[in-house]
Short mmCIF file of C-alpha atoms and ligand atoms in Angstrom, two decimals:
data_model
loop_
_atom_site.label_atom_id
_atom_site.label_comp_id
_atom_site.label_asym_id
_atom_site.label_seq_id
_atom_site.Cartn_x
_atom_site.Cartn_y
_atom_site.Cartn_z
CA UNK A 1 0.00 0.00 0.00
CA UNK A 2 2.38 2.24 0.95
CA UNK A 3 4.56 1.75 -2.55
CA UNK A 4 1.54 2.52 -4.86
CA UNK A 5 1.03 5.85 -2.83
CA UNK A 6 4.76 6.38 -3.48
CA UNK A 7 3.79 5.74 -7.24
CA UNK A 8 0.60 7.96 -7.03
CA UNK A 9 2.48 10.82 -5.65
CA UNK A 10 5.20 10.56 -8.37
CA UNK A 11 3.33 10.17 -11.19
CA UNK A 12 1.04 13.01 -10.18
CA UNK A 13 3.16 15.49 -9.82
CA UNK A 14 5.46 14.54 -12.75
CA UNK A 15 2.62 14.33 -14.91
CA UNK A 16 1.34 17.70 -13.44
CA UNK A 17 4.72 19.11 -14.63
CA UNK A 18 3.47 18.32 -18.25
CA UNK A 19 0.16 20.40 -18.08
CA UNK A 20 0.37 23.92 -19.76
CA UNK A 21 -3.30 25.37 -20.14
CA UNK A 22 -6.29 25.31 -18.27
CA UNK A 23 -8.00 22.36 -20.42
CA UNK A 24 -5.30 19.99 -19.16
CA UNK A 25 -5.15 21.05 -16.02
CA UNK A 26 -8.90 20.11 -15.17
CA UNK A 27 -7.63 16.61 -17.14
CA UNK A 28 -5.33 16.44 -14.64
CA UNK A 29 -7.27 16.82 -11.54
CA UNK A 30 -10.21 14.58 -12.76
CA UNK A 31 -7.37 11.46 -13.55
CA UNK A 32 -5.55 11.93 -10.72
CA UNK A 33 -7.83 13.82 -7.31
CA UNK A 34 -11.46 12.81 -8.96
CA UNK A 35 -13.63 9.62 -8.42
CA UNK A 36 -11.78 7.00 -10.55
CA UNK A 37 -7.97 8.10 -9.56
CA UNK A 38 -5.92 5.91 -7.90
CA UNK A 39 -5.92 7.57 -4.82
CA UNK A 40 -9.67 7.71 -4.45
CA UNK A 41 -9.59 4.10 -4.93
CA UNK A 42 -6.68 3.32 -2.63
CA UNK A 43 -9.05 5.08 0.26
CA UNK A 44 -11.92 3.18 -0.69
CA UNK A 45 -9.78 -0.11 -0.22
CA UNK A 46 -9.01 1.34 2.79
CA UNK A 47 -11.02 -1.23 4.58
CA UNK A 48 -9.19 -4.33 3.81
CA UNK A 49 -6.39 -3.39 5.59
CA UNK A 50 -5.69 -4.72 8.92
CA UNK A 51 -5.71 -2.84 12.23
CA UNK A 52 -2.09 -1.88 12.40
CA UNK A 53 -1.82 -0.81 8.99
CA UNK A 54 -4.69 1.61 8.78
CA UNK A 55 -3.14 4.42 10.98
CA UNK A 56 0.52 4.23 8.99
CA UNK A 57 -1.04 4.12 5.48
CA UNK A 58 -4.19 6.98 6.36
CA UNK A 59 -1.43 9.28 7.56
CA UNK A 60 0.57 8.85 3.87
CA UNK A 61 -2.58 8.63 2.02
CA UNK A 62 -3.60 11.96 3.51
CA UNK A 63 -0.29 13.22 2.87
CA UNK A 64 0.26 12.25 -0.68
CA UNK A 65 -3.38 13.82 -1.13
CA UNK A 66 -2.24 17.12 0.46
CA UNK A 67 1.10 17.31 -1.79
CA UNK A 68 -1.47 16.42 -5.45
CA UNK A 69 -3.76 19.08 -3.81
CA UNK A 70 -1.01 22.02 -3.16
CA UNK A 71 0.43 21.07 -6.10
CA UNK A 72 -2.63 21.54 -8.19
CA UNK A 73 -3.09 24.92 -7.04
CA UNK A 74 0.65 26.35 -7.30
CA UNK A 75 0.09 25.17 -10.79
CA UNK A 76 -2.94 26.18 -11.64
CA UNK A 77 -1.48 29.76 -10.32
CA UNK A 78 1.30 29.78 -12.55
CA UNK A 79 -1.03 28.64 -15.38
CA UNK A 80 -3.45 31.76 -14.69
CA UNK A 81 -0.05 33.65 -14.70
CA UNK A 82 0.78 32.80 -17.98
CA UNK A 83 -2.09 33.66 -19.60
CA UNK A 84 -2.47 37.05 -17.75
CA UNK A 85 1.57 37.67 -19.22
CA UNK A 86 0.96 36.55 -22.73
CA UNK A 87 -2.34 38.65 -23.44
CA UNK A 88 -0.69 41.55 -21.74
CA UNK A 89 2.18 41.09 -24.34
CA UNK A 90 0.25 39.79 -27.34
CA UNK A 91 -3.19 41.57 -27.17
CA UNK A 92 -2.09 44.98 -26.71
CA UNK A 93 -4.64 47.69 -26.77
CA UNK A 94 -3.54 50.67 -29.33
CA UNK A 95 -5.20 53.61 -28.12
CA UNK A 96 -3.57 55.74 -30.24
CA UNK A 97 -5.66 53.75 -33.42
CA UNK A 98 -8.73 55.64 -34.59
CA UNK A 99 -11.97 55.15 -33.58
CA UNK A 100 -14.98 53.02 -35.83
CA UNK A 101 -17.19 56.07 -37.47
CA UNK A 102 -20.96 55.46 -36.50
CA UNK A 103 -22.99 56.10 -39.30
CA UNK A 104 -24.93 59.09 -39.06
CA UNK A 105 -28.26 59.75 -40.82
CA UNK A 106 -28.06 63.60 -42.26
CA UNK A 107 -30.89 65.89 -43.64
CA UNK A 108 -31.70 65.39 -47.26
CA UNK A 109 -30.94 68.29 -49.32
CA UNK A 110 -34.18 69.57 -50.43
CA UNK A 111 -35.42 69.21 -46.67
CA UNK A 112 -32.28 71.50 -45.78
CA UNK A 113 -33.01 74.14 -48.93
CA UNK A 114 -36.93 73.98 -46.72
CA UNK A 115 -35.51 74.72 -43.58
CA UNK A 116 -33.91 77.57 -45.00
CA UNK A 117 -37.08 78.47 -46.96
CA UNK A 118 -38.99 78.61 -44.10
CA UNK A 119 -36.29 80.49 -41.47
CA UNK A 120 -36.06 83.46 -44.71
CA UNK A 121 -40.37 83.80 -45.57
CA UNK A 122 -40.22 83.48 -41.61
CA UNK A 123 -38.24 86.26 -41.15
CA UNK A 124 -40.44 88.25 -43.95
CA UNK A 125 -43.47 87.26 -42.01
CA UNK A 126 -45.30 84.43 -43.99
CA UNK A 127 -46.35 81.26 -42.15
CA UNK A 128 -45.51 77.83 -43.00
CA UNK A 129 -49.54 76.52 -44.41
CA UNK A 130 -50.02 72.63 -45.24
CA UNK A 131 -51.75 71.44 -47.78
CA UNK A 132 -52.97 68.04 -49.11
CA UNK A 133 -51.21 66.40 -51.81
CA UNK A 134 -54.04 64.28 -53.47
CA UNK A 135 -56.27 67.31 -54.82
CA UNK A 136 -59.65 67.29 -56.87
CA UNK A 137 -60.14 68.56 -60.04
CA UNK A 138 -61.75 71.47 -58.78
CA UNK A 139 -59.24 73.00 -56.54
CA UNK A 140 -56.26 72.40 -58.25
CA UNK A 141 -57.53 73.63 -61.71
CA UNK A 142 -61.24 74.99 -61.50
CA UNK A 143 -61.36 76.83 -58.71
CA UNK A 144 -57.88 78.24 -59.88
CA UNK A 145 -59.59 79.89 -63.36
CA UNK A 146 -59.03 76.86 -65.09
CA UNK A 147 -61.99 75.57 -66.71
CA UNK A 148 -62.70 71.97 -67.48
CA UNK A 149 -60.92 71.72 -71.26
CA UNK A 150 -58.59 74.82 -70.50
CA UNK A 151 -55.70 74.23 -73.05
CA UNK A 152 -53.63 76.22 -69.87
CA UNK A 153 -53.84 72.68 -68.65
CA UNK A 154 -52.10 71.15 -70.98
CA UNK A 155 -48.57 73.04 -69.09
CA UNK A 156 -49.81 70.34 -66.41
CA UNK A 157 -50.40 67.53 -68.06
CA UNK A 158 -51.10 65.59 -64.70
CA UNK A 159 -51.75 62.22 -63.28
CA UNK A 160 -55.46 61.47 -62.76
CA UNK A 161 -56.31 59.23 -60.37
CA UNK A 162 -59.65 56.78 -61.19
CA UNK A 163 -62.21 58.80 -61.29
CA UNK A 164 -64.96 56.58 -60.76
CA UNK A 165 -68.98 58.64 -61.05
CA UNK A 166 -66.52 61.99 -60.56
CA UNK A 167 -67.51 63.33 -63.64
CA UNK A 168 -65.56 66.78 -64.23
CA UNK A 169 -63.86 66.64 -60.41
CA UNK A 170 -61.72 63.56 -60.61
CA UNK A 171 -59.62 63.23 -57.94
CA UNK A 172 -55.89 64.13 -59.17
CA UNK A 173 -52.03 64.49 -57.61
CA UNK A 174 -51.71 67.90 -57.12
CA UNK A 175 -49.69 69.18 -60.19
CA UNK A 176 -49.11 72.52 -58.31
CA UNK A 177 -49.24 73.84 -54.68
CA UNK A 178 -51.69 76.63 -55.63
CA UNK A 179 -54.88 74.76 -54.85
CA UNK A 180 -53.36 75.24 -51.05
CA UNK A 181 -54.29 79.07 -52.05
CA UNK A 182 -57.74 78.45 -52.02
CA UNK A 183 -57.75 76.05 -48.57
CA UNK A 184 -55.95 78.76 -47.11
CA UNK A 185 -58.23 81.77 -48.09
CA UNK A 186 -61.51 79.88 -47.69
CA UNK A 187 -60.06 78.96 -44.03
CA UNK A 188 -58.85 82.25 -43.25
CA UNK A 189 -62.16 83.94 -44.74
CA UNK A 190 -64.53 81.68 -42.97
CA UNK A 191 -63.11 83.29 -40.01
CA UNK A 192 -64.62 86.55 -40.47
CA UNK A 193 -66.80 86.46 -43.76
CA UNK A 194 -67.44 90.02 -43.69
CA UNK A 195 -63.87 91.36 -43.12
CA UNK A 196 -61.62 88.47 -43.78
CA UNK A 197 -57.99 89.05 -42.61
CA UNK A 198 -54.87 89.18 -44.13
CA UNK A 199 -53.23 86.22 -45.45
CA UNK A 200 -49.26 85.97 -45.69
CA UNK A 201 -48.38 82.25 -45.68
CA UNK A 202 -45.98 79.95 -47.85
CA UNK A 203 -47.27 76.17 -48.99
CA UNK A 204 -44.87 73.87 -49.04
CA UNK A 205 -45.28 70.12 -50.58
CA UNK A 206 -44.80 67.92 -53.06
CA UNK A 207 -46.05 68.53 -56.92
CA UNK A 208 -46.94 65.84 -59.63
CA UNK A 209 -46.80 66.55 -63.40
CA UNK A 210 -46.71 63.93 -66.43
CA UNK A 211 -43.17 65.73 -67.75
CA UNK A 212 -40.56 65.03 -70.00
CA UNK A 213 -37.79 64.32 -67.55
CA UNK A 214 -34.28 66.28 -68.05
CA UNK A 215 -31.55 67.65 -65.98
CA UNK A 216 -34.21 70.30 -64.60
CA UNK A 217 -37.74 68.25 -65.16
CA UNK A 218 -38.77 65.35 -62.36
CA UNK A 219 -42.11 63.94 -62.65
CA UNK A 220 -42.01 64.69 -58.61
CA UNK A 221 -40.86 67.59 -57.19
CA UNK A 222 -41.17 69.68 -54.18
CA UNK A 223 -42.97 73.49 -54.65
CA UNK A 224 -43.49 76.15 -52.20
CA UNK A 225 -45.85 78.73 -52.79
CA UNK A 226 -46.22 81.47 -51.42
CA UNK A 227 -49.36 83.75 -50.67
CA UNK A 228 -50.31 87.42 -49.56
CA UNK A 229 -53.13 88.97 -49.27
CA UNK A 230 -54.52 92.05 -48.12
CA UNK A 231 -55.53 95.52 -48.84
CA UNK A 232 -53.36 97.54 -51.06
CA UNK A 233 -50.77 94.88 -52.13
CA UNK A 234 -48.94 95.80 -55.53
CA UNK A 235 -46.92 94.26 -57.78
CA UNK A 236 -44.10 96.38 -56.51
CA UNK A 237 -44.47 93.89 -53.52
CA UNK A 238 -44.06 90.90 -55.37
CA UNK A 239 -40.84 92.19 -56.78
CA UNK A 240 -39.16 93.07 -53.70
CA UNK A 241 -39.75 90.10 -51.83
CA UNK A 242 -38.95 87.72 -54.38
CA UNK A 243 -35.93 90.22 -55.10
CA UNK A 244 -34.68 90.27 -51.45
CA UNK A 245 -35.51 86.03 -51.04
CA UNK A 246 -32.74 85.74 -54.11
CA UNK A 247 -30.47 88.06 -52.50
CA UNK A 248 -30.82 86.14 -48.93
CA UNK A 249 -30.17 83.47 -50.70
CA UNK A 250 -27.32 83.90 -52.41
CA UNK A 251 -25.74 87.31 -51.09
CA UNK A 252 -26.19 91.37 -52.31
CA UNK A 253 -25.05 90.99 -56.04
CA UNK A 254 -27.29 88.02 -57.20
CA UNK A 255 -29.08 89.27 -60.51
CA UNK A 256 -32.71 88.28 -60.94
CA UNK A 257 -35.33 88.73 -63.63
CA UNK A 258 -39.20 88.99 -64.19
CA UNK A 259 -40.24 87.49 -68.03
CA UNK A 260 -43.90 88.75 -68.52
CA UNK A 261 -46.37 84.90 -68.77
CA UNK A 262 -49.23 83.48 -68.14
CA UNK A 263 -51.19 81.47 -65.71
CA UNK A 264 -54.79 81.71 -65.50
CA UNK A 265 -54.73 81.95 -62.04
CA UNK A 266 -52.57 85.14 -61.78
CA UNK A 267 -52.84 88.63 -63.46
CA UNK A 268 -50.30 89.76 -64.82
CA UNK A 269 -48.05 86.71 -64.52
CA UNK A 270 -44.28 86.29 -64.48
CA UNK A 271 -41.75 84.20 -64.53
CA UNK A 272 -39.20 85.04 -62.27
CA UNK A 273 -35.16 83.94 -63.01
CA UNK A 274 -31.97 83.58 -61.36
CA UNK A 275 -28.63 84.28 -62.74
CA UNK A 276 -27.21 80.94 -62.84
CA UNK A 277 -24.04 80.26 -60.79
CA UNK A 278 -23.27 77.06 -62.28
CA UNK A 279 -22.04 78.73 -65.75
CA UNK A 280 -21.92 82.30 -64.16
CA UNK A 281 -24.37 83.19 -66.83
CA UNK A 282 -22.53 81.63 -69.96
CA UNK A 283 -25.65 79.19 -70.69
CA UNK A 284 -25.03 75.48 -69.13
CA UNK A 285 -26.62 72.02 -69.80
CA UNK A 286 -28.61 73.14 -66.01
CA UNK A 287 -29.69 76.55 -66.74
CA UNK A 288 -29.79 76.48 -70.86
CA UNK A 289 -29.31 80.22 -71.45
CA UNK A 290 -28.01 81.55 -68.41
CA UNK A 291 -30.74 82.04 -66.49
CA UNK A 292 -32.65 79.31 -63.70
CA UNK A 293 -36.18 79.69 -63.53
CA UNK A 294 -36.64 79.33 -60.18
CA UNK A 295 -40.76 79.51 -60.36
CA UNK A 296 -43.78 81.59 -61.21
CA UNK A 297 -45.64 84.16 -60.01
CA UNK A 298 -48.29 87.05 -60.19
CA UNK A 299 -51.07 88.71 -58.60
CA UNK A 300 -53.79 87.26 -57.48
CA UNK A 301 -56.81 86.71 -59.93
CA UNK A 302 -60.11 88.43 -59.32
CA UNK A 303 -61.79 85.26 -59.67
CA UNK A 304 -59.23 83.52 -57.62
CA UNK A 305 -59.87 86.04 -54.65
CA UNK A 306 -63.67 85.55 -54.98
CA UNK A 307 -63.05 82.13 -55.09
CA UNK A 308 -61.49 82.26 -51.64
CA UNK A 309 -63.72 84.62 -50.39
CA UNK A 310 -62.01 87.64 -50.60
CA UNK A 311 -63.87 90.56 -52.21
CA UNK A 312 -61.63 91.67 -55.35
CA UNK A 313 -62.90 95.20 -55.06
CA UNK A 314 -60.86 95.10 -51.60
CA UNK A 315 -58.31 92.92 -51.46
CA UNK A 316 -55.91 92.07 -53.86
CA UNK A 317 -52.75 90.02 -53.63
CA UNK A 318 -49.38 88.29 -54.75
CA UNK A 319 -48.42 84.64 -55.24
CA UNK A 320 -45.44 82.81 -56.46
CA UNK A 321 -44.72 78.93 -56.40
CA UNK A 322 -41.10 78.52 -56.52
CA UNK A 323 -38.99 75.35 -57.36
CA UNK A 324 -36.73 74.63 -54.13
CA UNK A 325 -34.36 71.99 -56.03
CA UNK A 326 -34.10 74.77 -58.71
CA UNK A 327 -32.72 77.13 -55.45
CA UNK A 328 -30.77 73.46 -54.30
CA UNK A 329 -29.11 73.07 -57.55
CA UNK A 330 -28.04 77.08 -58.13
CA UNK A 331 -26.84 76.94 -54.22
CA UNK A 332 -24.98 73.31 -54.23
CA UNK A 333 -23.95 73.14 -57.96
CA UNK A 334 -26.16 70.27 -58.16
CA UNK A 335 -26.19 69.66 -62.34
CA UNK A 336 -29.06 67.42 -62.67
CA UNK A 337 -32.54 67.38 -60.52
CA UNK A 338 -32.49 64.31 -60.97
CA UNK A 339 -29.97 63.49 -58.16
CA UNK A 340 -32.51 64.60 -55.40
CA UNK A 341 -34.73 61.16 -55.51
CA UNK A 342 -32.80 58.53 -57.30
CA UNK A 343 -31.68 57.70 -53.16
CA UNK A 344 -27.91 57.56 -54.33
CA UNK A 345 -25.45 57.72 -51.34
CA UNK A 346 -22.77 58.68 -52.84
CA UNK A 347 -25.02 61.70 -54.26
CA UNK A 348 -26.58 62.14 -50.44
CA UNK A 349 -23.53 61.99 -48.71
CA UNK A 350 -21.75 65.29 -49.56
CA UNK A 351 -24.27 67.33 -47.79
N1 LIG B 1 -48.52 77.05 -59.87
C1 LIG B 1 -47.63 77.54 -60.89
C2 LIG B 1 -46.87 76.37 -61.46
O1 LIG B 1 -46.65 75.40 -60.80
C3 LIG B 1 -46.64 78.54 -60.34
C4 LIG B 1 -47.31 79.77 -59.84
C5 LIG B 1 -47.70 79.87 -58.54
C6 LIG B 1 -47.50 80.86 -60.67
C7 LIG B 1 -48.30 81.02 -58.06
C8 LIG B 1 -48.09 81.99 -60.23
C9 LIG B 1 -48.48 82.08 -58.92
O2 LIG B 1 -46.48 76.43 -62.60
#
């Protein structure tokens, strides 16, 4: 008995010489301190031995047990050890190395040209007014002076939606933000029929027309119109504020124009232009001629007022629906509209 727990002890700790990781250590303690090692065995034969014996070889047994046991955990220290030393030397942390970027979302273009829509109008005094996008036929060509059959309609060729028993008021995408004119007015007027007040508001939104798309046509396209009305209002009015928007814009010297038009809905009508900064005037594949038209405008018709319930003997009024990619493009030197909603990163990204 007292020779195998010789060869216990030596084999145990020789063999625990040979362990190196934490895997073979727990080998180690299961085949030599757990329920089928030797020395687990040798104590449960511990009963066969005779009286004498028992005290000599419990003493050993105990002994060797105590030496496998220490052992175990000097080495299992010097294990841990190693570890600890080799990821200290091996898995450096560089702290000088930079950082992972986090993707950040950013503000689309058009939505920042808005934002800066709405601080300048702000500033002048006109209130942001929503309108709804899906119009009828009525409001966003009847009620505006176009009649059912108007050839003016055909500048708008537009996307009908089914009409169904609607007749001559099928329900349509807005090809313009003017129909917002009339919400607003007949809102505002129904406030005080008899002496309806003032209106100074801009409509912004999306617009839907049937073009031929190009570097400055989209079939989809974001407007904002813009709307004042009250008692002596000129033409004179129109001019300076669109004047001094293009000049907050895009600083003191910015040239602008007015070409004398038509819509049905304004009289007289212009079209109003911005020197375009792409070319610096020379005539571009953005601007054709020099020149961005940047949107429409006019003052308000008779039968537009009346429409909205503002007497025209009283009130007149300006409007203008402006192009806010147009403004985008002249500001960015963004070449083709067609950029803002094809959703291309590499397009998105630089703003
Ligand atoms: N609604 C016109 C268009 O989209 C622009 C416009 C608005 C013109 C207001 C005059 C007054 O073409």
């Amino acid at each position: 008995m007292l020779e195998k727990l010789n060869d216990i002890e030596h084999l145990g700790l020789d063999a625990l010489e040979q362990v190196n990781n934490e895997a073979e250590l727990e080998a180690w303690r299961v085949a030599h301190l757990g329920r089928n090692s030797g020395l687990t065995q040798l104590f449960n034969d511990f009963g066969k031995l005779s009286r004498e014996e028992r005290p000599l070889v419990g003493q050993r047994a105990n002994e060797v047990k105590k030496h496998l046991e220490s052992g175990f955990v000097s080495r299992s220290g010097e294990i841990q050890q190693a570890a600890l030393t080799h990821s200290i030397e091996h898995e450096r942390l560089d702290v000088t190395l930079p950082g992972r970027r986090l993707p950040l979302g950013r503000l689309h273009p058009d939505t920042m040209i808005l934002r800066e829509l709405y601080r300048i109008f702000g500033d002048m005094g006109f209130q942001v007014y929503r309108s709804r996008e899906v119009e009828s036929d009525e409001y966003n060509f009847q009620l505006l002076n176009f009649p059912v059959g108007h050839p003016a309609r055909d500048m708008q060729d537009t996307y009908f939606v089914e009409s169904g028993q609607k007749l001559d008021n099928p329900v349509v995408l807005r090809t313009h933000t003017s129909p917002g004119q009339i919400r607003a007015m007949r809102e505002y007027s129904a406030r005080n029929p008899h002496n309806p007040p003032p209106v100074r508001i801009v409509l912004p939104g999306m617009a839907y027309r049937y073009e031929q798309v190009d570097a400055r046509h989209e079939t989809q396209f974001d407007q904002i119109e813009g709307l004042a009305v009250g008692p002596g209002i000129t033409f004179s009015d129109l001019k300076g504020t669109l004047a001094d928007l293009a000049r907050r814009l895009f600083g003191q010297n910015v040239r602008t124009r007015f070409r004398a038009s038509f819509f049905p809905f304004t009289e007289p009508s212009a079209e109003f232009d911005i020197e375009c900064f792409l070319c610096g005037g020379k005539g571009c594949n953005v601007c054709g001629g020099g020149w961005l038209e940047i949107g429409g405008c006019g003052m308000v018709h008779p039968v537009v007022l009346t429409n909205g319930g503002y007497d025209p003997e009283i009130y007149t009024g300006f409007a203008f629906g402006l192009g806010p990619q147009r403004i985008a493009m002249l500001r960015y030197g963004i070449n083709d509209i067609r950029y803002f909603w094809e959703n291309d990163l590499r397009f998105l990204e630089q703003f």
